[in-house]
Short mmCIF file of C-alpha atoms and ligand atoms in Angstrom, two decimals:
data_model
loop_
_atom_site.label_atom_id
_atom_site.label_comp_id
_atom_site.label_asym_id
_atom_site.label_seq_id
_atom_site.Cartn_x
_atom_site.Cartn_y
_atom_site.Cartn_z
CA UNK A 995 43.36 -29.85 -81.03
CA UNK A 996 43.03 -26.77 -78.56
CA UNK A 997 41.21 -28.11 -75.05
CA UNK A 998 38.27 -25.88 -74.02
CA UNK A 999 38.79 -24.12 -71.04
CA UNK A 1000 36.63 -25.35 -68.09
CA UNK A 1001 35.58 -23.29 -64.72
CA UNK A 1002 37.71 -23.76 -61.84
CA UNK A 1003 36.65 -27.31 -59.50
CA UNK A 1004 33.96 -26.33 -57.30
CA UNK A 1005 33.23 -22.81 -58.99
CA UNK A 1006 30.13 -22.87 -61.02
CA UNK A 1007 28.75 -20.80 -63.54
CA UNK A 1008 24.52 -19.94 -62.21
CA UNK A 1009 23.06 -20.06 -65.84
CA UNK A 1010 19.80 -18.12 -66.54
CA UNK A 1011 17.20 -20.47 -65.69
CA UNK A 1012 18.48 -20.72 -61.93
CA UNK A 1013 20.08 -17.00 -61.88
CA UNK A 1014 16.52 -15.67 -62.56
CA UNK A 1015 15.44 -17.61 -59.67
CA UNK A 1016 18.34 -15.68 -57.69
CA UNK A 1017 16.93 -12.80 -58.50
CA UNK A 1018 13.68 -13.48 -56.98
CA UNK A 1019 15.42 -15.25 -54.06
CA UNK A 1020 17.13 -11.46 -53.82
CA UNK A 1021 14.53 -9.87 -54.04
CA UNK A 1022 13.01 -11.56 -51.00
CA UNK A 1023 15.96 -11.12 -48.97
CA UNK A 1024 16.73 -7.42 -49.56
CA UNK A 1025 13.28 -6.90 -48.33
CA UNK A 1026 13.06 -9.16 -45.33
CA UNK A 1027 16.48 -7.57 -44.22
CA UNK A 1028 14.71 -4.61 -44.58
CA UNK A 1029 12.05 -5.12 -42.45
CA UNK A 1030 13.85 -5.63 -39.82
CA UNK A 1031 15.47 -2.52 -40.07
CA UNK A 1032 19.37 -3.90 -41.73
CA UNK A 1033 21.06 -2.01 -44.20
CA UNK A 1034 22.83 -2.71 -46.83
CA UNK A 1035 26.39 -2.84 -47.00
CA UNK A 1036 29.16 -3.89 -49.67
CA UNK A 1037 32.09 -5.37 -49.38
CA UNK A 1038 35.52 -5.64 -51.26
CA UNK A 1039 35.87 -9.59 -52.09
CA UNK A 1040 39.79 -9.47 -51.46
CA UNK A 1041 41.33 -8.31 -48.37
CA UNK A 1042 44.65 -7.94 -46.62
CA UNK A 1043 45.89 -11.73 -44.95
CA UNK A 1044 46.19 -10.59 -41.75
CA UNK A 1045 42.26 -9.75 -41.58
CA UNK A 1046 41.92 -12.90 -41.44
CA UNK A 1047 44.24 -14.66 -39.46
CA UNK A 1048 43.66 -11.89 -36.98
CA UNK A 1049 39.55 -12.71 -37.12
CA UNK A 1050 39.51 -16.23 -37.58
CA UNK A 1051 42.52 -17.31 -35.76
CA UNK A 1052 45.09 -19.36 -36.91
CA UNK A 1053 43.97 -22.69 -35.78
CA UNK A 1054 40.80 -22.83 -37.54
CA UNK A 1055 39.95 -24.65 -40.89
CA UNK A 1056 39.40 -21.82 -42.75
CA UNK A 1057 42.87 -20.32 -42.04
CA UNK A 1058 44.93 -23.51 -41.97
CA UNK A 1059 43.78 -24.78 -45.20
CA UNK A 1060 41.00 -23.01 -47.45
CA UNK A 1061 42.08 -19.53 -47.84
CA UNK A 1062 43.29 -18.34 -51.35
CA UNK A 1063 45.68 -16.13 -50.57
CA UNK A 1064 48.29 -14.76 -52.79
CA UNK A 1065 51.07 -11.91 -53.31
CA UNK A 1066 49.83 -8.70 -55.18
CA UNK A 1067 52.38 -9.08 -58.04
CA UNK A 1068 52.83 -5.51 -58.29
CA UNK A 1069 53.70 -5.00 -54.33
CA UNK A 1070 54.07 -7.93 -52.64
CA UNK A 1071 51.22 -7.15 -50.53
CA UNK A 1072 49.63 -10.40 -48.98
CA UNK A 1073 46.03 -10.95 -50.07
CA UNK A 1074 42.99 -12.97 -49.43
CA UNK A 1075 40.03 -14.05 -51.36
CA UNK A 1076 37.25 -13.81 -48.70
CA UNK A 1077 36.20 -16.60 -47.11
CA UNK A 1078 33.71 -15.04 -44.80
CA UNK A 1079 32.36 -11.55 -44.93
CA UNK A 1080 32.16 -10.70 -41.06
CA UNK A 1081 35.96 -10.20 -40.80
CA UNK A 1082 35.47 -7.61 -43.32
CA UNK A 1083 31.96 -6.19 -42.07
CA UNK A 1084 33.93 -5.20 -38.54
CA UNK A 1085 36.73 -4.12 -40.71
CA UNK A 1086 34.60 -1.51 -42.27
CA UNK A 1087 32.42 -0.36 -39.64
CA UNK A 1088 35.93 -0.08 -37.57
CA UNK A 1089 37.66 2.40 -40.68
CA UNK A 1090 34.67 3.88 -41.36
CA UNK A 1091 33.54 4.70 -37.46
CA UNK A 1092 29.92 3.58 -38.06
CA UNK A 1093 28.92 2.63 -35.57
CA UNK A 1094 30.26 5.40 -33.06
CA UNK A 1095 26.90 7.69 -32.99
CA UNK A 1096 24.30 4.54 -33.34
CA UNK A 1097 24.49 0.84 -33.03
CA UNK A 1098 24.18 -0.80 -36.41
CA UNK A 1099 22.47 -2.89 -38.44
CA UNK A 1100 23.84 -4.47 -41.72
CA UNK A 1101 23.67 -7.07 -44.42
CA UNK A 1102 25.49 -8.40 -47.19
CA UNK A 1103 25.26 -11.11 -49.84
CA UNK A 1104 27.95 -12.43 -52.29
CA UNK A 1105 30.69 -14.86 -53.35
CA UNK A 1106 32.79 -16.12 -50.60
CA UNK A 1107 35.69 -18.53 -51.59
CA UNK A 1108 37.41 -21.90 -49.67
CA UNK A 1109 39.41 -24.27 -50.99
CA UNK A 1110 37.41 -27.04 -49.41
CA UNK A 1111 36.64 -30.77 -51.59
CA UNK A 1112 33.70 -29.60 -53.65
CA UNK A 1113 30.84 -31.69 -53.11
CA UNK A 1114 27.24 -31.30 -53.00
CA UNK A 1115 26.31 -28.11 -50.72
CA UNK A 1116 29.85 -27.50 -50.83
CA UNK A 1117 31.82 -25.64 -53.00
CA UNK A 1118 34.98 -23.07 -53.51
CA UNK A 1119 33.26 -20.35 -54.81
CA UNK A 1120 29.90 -20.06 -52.91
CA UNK A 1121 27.79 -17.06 -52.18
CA UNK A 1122 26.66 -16.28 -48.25
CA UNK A 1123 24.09 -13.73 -46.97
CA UNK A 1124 25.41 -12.34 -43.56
CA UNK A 1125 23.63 -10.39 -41.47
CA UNK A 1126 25.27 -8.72 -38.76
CA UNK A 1127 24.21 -5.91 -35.73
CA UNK A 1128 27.30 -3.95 -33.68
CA UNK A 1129 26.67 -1.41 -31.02
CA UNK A 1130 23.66 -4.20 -28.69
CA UNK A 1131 24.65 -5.55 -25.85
CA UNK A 1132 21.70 -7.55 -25.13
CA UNK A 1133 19.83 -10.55 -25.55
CA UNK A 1134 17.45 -8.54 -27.29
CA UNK A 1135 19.28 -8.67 -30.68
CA UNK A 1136 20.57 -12.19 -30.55
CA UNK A 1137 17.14 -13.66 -30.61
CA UNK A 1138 15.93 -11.10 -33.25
CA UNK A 1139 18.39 -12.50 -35.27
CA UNK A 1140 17.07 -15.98 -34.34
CA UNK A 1141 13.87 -14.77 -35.30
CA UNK A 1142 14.90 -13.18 -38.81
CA UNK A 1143 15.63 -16.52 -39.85
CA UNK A 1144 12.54 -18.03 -38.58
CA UNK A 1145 10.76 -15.37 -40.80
CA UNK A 1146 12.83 -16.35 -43.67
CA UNK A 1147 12.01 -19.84 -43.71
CA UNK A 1148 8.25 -18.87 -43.88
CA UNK A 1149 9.00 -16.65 -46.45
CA UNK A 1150 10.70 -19.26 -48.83
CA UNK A 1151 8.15 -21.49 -47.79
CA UNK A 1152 10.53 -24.00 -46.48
CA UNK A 1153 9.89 -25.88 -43.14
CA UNK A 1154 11.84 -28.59 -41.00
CA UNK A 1155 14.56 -26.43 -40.63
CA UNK A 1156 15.75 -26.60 -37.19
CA UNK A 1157 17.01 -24.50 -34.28
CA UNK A 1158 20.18 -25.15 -32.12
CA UNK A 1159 21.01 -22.95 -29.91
CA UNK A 1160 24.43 -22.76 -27.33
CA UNK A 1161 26.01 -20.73 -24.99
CA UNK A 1162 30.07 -20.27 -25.44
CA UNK A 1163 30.13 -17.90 -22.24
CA UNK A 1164 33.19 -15.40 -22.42
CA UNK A 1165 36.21 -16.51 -22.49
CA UNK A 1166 37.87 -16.35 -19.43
CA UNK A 1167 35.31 -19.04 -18.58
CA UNK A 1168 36.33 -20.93 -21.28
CA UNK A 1169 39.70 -20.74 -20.18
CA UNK A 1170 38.54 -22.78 -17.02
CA UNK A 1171 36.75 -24.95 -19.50
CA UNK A 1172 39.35 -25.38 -22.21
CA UNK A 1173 41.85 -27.43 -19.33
CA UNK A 1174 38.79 -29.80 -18.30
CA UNK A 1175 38.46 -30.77 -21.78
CA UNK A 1176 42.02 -31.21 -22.45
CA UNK A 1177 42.06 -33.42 -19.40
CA UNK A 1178 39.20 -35.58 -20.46
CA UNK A 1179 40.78 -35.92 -24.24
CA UNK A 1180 44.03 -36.87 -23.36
CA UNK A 1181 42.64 -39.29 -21.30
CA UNK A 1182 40.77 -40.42 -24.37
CA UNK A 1183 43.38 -39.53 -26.75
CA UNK A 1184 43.01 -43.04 -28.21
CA UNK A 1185 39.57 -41.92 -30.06
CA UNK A 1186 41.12 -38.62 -31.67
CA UNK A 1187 42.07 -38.88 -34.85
CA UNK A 1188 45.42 -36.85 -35.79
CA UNK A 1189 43.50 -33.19 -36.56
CA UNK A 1190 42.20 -32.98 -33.47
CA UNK A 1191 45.49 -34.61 -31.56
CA UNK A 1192 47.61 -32.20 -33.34
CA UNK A 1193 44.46 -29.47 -31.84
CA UNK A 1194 44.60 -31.08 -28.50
CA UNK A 1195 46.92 -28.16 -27.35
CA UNK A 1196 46.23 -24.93 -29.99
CA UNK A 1197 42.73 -25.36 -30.08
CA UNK A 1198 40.92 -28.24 -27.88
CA UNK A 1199 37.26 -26.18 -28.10
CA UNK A 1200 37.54 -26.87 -31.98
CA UNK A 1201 37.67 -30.98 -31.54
CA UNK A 1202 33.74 -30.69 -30.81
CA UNK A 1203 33.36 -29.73 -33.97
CA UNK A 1204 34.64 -32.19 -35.64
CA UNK A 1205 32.77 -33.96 -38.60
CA UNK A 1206 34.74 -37.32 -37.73
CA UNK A 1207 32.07 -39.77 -37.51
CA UNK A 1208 34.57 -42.03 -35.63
CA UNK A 1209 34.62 -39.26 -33.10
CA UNK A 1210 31.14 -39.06 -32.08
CA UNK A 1211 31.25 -40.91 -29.19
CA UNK A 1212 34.01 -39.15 -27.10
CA UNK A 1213 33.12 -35.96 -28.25
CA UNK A 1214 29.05 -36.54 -26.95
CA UNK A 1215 30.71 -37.65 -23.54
CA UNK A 1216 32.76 -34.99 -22.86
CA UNK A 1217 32.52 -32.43 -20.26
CA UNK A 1218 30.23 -29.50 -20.98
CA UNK A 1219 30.51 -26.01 -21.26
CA UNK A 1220 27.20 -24.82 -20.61
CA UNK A 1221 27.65 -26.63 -17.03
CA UNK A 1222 30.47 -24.24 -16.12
CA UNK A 1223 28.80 -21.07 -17.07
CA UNK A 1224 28.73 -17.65 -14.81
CA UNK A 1225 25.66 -16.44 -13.28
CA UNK A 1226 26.01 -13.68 -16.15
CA UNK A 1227 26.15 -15.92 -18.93
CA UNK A 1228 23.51 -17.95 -18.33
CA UNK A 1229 21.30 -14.74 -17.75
CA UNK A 1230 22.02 -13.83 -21.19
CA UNK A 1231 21.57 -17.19 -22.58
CA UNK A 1232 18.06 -17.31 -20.39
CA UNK A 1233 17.43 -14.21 -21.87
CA UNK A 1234 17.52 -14.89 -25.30
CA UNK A 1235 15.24 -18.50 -24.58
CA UNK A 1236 12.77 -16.32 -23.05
CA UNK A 1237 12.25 -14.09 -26.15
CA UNK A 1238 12.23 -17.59 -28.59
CA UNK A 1239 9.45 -19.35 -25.85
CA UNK A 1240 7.55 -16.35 -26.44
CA UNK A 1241 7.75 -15.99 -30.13
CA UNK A 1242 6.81 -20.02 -30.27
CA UNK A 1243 9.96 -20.70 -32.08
CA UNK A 1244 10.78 -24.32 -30.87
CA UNK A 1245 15.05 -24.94 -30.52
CA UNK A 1246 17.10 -27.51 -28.99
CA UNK A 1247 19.85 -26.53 -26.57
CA UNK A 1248 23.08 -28.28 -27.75
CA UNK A 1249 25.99 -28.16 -25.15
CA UNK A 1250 28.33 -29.06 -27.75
CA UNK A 1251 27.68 -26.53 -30.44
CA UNK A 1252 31.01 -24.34 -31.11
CA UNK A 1253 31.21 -22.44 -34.60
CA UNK A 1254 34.32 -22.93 -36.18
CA UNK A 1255 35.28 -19.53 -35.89
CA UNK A 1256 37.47 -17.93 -32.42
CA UNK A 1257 35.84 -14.40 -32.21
CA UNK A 1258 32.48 -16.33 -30.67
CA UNK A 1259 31.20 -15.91 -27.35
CA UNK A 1260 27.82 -16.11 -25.42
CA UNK A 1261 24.74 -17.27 -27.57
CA UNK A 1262 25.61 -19.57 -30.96
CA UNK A 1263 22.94 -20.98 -32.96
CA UNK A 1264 22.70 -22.84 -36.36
CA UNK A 1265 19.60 -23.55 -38.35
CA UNK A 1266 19.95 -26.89 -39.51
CA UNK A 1267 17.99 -29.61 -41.95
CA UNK A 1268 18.22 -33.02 -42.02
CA UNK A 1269 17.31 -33.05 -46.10
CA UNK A 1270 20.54 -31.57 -47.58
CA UNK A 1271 22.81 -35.10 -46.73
CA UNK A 1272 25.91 -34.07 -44.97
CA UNK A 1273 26.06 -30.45 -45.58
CA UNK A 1274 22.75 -30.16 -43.49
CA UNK A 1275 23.89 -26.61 -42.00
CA UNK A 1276 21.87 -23.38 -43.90
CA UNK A 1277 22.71 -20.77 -41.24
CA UNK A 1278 25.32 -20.58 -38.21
CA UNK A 1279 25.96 -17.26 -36.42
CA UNK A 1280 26.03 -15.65 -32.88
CA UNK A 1281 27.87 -13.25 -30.50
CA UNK A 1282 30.87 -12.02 -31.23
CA UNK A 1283 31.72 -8.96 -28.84
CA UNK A 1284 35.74 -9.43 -28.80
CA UNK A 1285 36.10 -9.13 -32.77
CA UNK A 1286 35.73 -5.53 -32.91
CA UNK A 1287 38.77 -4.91 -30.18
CA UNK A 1288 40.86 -7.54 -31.78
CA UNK A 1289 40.89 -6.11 -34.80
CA UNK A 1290 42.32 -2.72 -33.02
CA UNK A 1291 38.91 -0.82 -32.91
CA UNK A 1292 37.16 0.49 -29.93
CA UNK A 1293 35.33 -2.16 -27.91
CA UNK A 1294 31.69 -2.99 -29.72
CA UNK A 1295 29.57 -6.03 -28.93
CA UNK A 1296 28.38 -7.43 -31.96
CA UNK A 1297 26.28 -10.35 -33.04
CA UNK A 1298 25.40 -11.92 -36.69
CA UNK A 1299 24.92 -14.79 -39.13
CA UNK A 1300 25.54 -15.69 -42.41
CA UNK A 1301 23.50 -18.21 -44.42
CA UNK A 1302 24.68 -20.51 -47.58
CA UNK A 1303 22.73 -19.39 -50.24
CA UNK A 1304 23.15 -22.68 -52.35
CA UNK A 1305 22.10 -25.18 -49.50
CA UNK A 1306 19.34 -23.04 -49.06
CA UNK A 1307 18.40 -22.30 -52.89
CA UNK A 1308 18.50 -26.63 -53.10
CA UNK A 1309 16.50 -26.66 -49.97
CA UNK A 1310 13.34 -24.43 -51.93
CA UNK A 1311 13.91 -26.05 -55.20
CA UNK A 1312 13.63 -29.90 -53.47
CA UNK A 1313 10.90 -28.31 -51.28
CA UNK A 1314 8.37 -26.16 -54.10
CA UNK A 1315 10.20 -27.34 -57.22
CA UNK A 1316 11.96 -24.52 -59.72
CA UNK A 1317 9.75 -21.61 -60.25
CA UNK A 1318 8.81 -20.99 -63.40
CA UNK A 1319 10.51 -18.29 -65.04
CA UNK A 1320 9.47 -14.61 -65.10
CA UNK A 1321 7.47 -13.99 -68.81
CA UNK A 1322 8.06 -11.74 -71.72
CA UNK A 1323 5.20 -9.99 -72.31
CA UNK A 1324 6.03 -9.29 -76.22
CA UNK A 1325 8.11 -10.81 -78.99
CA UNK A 1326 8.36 -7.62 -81.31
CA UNK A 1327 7.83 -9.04 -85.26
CA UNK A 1328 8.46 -6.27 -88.28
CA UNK A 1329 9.41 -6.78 -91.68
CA UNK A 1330 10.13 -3.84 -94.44
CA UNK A 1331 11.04 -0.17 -94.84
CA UNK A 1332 8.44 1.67 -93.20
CA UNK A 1333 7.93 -1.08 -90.36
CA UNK A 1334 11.40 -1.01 -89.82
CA UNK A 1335 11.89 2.57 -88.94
CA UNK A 1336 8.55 2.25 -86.13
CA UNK A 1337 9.87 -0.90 -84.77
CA UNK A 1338 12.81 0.61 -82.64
CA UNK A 1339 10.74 3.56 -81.30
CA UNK A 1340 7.46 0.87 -80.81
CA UNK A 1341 9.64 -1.10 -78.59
CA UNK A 1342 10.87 1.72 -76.28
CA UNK A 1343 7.63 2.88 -75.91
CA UNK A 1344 6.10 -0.25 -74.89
CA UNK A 1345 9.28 -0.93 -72.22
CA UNK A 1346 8.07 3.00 -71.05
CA UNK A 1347 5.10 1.33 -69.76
CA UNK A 1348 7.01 -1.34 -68.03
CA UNK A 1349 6.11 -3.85 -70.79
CA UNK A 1350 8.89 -6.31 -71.40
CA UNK A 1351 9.99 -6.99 -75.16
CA UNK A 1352 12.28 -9.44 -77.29
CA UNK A 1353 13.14 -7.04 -80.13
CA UNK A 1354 13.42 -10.02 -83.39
CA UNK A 1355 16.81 -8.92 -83.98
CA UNK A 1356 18.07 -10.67 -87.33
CA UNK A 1357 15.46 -9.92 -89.29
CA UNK A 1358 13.80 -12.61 -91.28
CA UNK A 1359 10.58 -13.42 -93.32
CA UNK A 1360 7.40 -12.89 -91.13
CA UNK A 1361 7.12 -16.74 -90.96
CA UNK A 1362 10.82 -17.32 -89.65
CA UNK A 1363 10.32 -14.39 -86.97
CA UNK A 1364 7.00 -15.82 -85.85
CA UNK A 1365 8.43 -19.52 -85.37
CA UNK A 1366 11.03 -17.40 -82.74
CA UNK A 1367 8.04 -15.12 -81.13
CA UNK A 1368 6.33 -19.04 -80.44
CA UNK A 1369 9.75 -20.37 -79.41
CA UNK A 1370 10.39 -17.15 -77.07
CA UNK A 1371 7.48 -18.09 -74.32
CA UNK A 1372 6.47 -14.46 -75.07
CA UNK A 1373 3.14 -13.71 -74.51
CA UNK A 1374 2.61 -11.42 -77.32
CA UNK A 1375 3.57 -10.53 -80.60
CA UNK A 1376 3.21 -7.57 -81.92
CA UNK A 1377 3.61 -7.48 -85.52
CA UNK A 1378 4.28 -4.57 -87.40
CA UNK A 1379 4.63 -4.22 -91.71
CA UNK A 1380 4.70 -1.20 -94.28
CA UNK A 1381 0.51 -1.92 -94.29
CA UNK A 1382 0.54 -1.08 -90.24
CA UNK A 1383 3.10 0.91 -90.06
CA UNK A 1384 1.61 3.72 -92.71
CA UNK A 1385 -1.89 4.11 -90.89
CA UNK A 1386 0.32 3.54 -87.23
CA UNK A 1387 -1.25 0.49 -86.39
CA UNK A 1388 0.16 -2.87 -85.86
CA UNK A 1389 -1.40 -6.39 -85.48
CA UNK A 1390 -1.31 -7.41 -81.50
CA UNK A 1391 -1.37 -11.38 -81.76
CA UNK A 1392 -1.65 -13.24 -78.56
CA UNK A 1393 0.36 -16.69 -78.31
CA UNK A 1394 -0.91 -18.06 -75.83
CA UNK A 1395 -5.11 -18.35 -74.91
CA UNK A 1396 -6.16 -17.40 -78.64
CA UNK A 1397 -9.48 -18.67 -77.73
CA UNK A 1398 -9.95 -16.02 -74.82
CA UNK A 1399 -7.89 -13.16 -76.52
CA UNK A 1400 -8.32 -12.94 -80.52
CA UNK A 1401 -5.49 -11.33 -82.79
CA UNK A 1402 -6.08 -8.06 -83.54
CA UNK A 1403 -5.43 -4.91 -85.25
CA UNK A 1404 -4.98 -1.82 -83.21
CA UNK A 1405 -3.53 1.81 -83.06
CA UNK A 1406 -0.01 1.48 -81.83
CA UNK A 1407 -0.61 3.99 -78.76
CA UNK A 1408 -3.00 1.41 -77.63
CA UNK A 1409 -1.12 -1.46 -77.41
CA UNK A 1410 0.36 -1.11 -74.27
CA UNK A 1411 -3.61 -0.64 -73.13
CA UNK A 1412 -4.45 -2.91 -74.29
CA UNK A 1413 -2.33 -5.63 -72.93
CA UNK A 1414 -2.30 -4.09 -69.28
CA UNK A 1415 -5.92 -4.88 -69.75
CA UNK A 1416 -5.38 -8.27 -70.31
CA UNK A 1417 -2.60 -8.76 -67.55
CA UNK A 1418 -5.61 -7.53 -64.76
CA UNK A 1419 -7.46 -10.98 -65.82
CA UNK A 1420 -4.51 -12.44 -64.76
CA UNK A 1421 -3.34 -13.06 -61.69
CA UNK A 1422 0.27 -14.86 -62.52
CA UNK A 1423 1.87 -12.37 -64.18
CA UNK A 1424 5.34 -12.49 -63.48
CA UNK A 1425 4.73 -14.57 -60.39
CA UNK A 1426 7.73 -16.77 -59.19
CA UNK A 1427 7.77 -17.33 -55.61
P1 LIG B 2085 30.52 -26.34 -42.43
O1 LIG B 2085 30.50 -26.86 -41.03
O2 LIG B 2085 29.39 -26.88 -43.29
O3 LIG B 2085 31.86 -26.40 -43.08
P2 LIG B 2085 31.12 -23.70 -41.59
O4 LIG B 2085 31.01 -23.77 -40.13
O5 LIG B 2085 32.47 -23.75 -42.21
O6 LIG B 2085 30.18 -24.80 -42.28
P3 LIG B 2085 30.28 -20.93 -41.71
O7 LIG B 2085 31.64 -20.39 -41.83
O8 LIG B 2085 29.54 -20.78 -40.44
O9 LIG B 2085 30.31 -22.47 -42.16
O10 LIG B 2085 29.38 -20.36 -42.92
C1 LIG B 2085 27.97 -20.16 -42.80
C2 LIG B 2085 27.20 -20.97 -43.79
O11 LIG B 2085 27.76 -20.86 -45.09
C3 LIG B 2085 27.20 -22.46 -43.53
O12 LIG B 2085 26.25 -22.80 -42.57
C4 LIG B 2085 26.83 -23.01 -44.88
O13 LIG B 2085 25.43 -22.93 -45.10
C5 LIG B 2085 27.54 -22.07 -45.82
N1 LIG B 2085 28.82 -22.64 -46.28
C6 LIG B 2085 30.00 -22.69 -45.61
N2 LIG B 2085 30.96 -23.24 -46.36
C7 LIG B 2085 30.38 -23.53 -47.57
C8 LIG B 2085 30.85 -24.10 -48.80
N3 LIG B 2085 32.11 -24.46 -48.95
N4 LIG B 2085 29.96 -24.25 -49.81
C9 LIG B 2085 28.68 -23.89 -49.67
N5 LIG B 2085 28.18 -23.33 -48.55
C10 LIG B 2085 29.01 -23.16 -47.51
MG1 LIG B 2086 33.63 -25.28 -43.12
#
């Protein structure tokens, strides 16, 4: 016997139920992005390799082991399934020369892809919003991004989400910096396990960010950064504390809180929850002023985020339950010649009005087709034979609060009316969020 084909381990299909709800969830976003003045912007989902490796950097765990990356069969180019989007957000703004008049702003949402072990909150296909700003040099836009997410949280009605907040200063301090830890580690280089030995020379900052349990310890006693810092650096970092103490967001300064990505410097924050398990991270993000020049464009501070939309789609559903879905407003019911020539043209008109309708496709005795309008969560049906449709009428039967609305028999052109009319009683209509 043939074997049914299966999705690919750790990419999952979003079937209706929770895709509607991702809609909504959209919804919100595109206009909380917007009120902060961000733009949309889309991406390709495959880039060149060297993107990449030139972005991330080629110690990182993204680039060492989770990329997809493959040959184009037909040219041998080298090719990458994205497994971030800001590598490709600077690519663009760099080919495209946006941001040479006017700093930008810009978002994003969609699939990103890692070959990581799939677990809860974890996955190989997963989808990210980033949000990103190039062209600010100041603290200014580093703690409005702080404070979108604050915002967002309110918005989705989650709480307990909390703030962490760093300071990776530039990197010729971390240069200082990177030989003090080195020192310390191999002086403790019986506590490392092997990824971070075999890191111990390419890329000691990354150690701190290990998820090594085991590693704890020697990683919370090792020197800190934020103790080396210029005069400049800290001013920013002050800077952007300032504007959180006086927007009352509450954060925790973290001296050991690196992102796992090289083209960070200055301010670093995550947004973090302690009801997700082990993937408790929703959103990471910060400075990242030397991307832009490393990727052989002019100069151009930037700063951004990017948020996992399934820890944070878990994170409402555990916290305000699944919404219900949006309604149908009518299930349309016909049987017969003359009904069956209206029926068409009835729904259109109805949808003209912004009226939603399940056209009973299939046909089917009036009986059958009502048993599907009941099944359909419809509000409505509207039920049209040859008796309605000769005198243009057709029977408007509610199927749900009989008592309060009665079936009826009305002109067709005052359906929609009449069901409008009914929808200003009620103050749920379509409401998911
Ligand atoms: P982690 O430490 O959890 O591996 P990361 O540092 O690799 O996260 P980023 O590259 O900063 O993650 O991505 C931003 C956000 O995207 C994360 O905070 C998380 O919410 C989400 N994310 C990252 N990897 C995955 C994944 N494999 N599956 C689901 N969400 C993810
Ligand atoms: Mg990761």
């Amino acid at each position: 016997m043939n074997q049914t084909v299966r999705s690919v381990r750790g990419m999952n299909d979003v079937l209706p139920a929770e895709a509607e709800f991702w809609d909504v969830f959209e919804d919100v976003i595109r206009s909380w992005a917007k009120a902060y003045g961000y733009r949309p912007i889309r991406l390709p989902i495959v880039e060149p390799t060297p993107l990449f490796k030139r972005a991330i950097g080629e110690v990182t765990d993204i680039v060492e082991k989770e990329m997809y990356s493959f040959e184009d069969s037909l040219n041998g180019e080298k090719l990458t399934l994205r497994p971030e989007g800001t590598a490709g957000c600077a690519r663009a703004v760099i080919q495209h020369h946006l941001a040479s008049q006017r700093p930008q702003r810009l978002y994003y949402m969609g699939p990103m892809f890692r070959h990581e072990r799939p677990q809860k909150g974890r996955y190989r296909q997963f989808n990210q919003i980033g949000v990103e700003s190039f062209g600010f040099f100041g603290p200014d836009i580093d703690a409005e991004q702080i404070l979108m997410g604050a915002r967002l949280w309110g918005d989705l009605g989650l709480s307990g989400i909390e703030l962490q907040i760093n300071s990776l200063g530039q990197p010729e301090e971390r240069v200082r910096y990177r030989v003090e830890l080195v020192d310390y580690f191999e002086k403790h280089a019986d506590s490392l396990d092997e990824e971070a030995k075999r890191r111990l020379h390419t890329n000691p900052l990354r150690i701190l960010d290990s998820k090594n349990p085991a590693m704890r310890e020697v990683i919370s006693n090792s020197p800190r950064l934020i103790d080396g810092l210029s005069v400049e650096s800290m001013a920013h970092f002050e800077g952007v504390q300032k504007i959180l103490r006086d927007a009352g967001i509450p954060y925790t300064v973290d001296p050991r809180l690196v992102r796992g990505l090289d083209y960070y410097n200055l301010t670093v924050f995550e947004w973090v929850t302690d009801r997700l398990g082990a993937q408790g991270t929703v959103c990471a993000g910060g400075r990242y002023d030397g991307l832009v020049g490393q990727l052989g464009g002019k100069p151009l501070p930037a700063c951004g985020f990017a948020m996992g939309v399934e820890r944070l789609m878990a994170l409402v559903q555990e916290s305000n339950g699944v919404p219900s879905s949006p309604e149908i407003d009518v299930y349309l019911v016909y049987q017969g010649g003359v009904a069956e020539e209206l029926a068409p043209r009835v729904a259109e008109g109805l949808r003209d009005r912004g009226i939603s309708v399940l056209f009973n496709c299939g046909g089917g005795t009036f009986k059958s087709q009502m048993k599907k309008a009941d099944a359909s969560g419809a509000l409505y049906a509207v039920i049209i034979g040859d008796d309605e449709a000769r005198e243009s009428e057709a029977m408007l039967k509610p199927l749900r609060d009989e008592g309060k609305y009665p079936q009826k028999r009305i002109a067709i052109d005052s359906i929609a009316d009449e069901i409008m009319k009914s929808f200003l009683d009620e103050d749920d209509f379509n409401g998911c969020l």
